[in-house]
Amino acid sequence: MLEKEKLQRINTLAAKKKTGSIEKNELEELKGLRGEYLKNFRSSFRAQVENTKVIDPEGNDVTPEKLKRIQEDKKQ
């Protein structure tokens, strides 16, 4: 998870960008921090999806086969 300080820095730099008072080096920093944030978000989201099981109203497992294969590969 991204540290609280980094999230605050992203927000601070985004606010500066919105007002037009951001410097070139700060813009590069913002780009890097956003990239790090997105990488972390995607990783967390993928892990959540890969641990999901889909059940229909009748109680049948209807998890897509592709997801089942990924889950089986992770168990090994």
Coordinates of N, CA, C and O in Angstrom, one line a residue, residues 24-51:
K24 N 8.4 22.2 -13.4 CA 8.7 21.1 -14.2 C 9.1 19.9 -13.4 O 8.7 18.8 -13.6
N25 N 10.0 20.1 -12.4 CA 10.5 19.0 -11.6 C 9.3 18.4 -10.7 O 9.3 17.2 -10.5
E26 N 8.4 19.2 -10.3 CA 7.3 18.7 -9.5 C 6.3 17.9 -10.4 O 5.7 17.0 -10.0
L27 N 6.2 18.3 -11.7 CA 5.4 17.6 -12.6 C 5.9 16.2 -12.9 O 5.2 15.2 -12.9
E28 N 7.2 16.1 -12.9 CA 7.9 14.8 -13.1 C 7.7 13.9 -11.8 O 7.4 12.7 -11.9
E29 N 7.8 14.6 -10.7 CA 7.5 13.9 -9.4 C 6.1 13.3 -9.4 O 5.9 12.2 -9.0
L30 N 5.1 14.2 -9.8 CA 3.7 13.8 -9.8 C 3.5 12.6 -10.7 O 2.8 11.6 -10.3
K31 N 4.1 12.6 -11.9 CA 4.0 11.6 -12.8 C 4.5 10.3 -12.2 O 3.9 9.2 -12.3
G32 N 5.7 10.3 -11.6 CA 6.3 9.1 -10.9 C 5.4 8.6 -9.8 O 5.2 7.4 -9.7
L33 N 4.9 9.5 -8.9 CA 4.0 9.1 -7.8 C 2.7 8.5 -8.3 O 2.3 7.5 -7.8
R34 N 2.2 9.0 -9.4 CA 0.9 8.5 -9.9 C 1.2 7.1 -10.5 O 0.3 6.2 -10.4
G35 N 2.3 6.9 -11.2 CA 2.7 5.6 -11.7 C 2.8 4.6 -10.6 O 2.3 3.5 -10.7
E36 N 3.4 5.0 -9.5 CA 3.6 4.1 -8.4 C 2.2 3.7 -7.8 O 1.9 2.6 -7.4
Y37 N 1.3 4.7 -7.7 CA 0.0 4.5 -7.1 C -0.8 3.5 -8.0 O -1.4 2.6 -7.5
L38 N -0.7 3.8 -9.3 CA -1.5 2.9 -10.3 C -0.9 1.5 -10.2 O -1.7 0.5 -10.3
K39 N 0.4 1.3 -10.2 CA 0.9 0.0 -10.1 C 0.4 -0.8 -8.8 O 0.0 -1.9 -8.9
N40 N 0.4 -0.1 -7.7 CA -0.1 -0.6 -6.5 C -1.5 -1.0 -6.5 O -2.0 -2.0 -6.1
F41 N -2.3 -0.1 -7.1 CA -3.8 -0.3 -7.3 C -4.1 -1.5 -8.1 O -4.9 -2.3 -7.8
R42 N -3.4 -1.6 -9.3 CA -3.6 -2.7 -10.2 C -3.3 -4.0 -9.5 O -4.0 -5.0 -9.7
S43 N -2.2 -4.0 -8.8 CA -1.7 -5.3 -8.1 C -2.8 -5.7 -7.1 O -3.1 -6.9 -7.0
S44 N -3.2 -4.8 -6.3 CA -4.3 -5.1 -5.3 C -5.6 -5.5 -5.9 O -6.2 -6.5 -5.4
F45 N -6.0 -4.9 -6.9 CA -7.2 -5.2 -7.6 C -7.1 -6.6 -8.2 O -8.1 -7.4 -8.1
R46 N -6.0 -6.9 -8.9 CA -5.8 -8.2 -9.5 C -5.9 -9.3 -8.4 O -6.5 -10.3 -8.6
A47 N -5.2 -9.1 -7.3 CA -5.3 -10.1 -6.2 C -6.7 -10.3 -5.7 O -7.1 -11.4 -5.5
Q48 N -7.5 -9.2 -5.6 CA -8.9 -9.3 -5.2 C -9.7 -10.1 -6.2 O -10.4 -11.0 -5.8
V49 N -9.5 -9.8 -7.5 CA -10.3 -10.5 -8.5 C -9.9 -12.0 -8.6 O -10.7 -12.9 -8.7
E50 N -8.6 -12.3 -8.4 CA -8.1 -13.6 -8.5 C -8.6 -14.5 -7.3 O -8.5 -15.7 -7.4
N51 N -9.0 -13.9 -6.3 CA -9.5 -14.6 -5.1 C -11.1 -14.6 -5.1 O -11.6 -14.9 -4.0

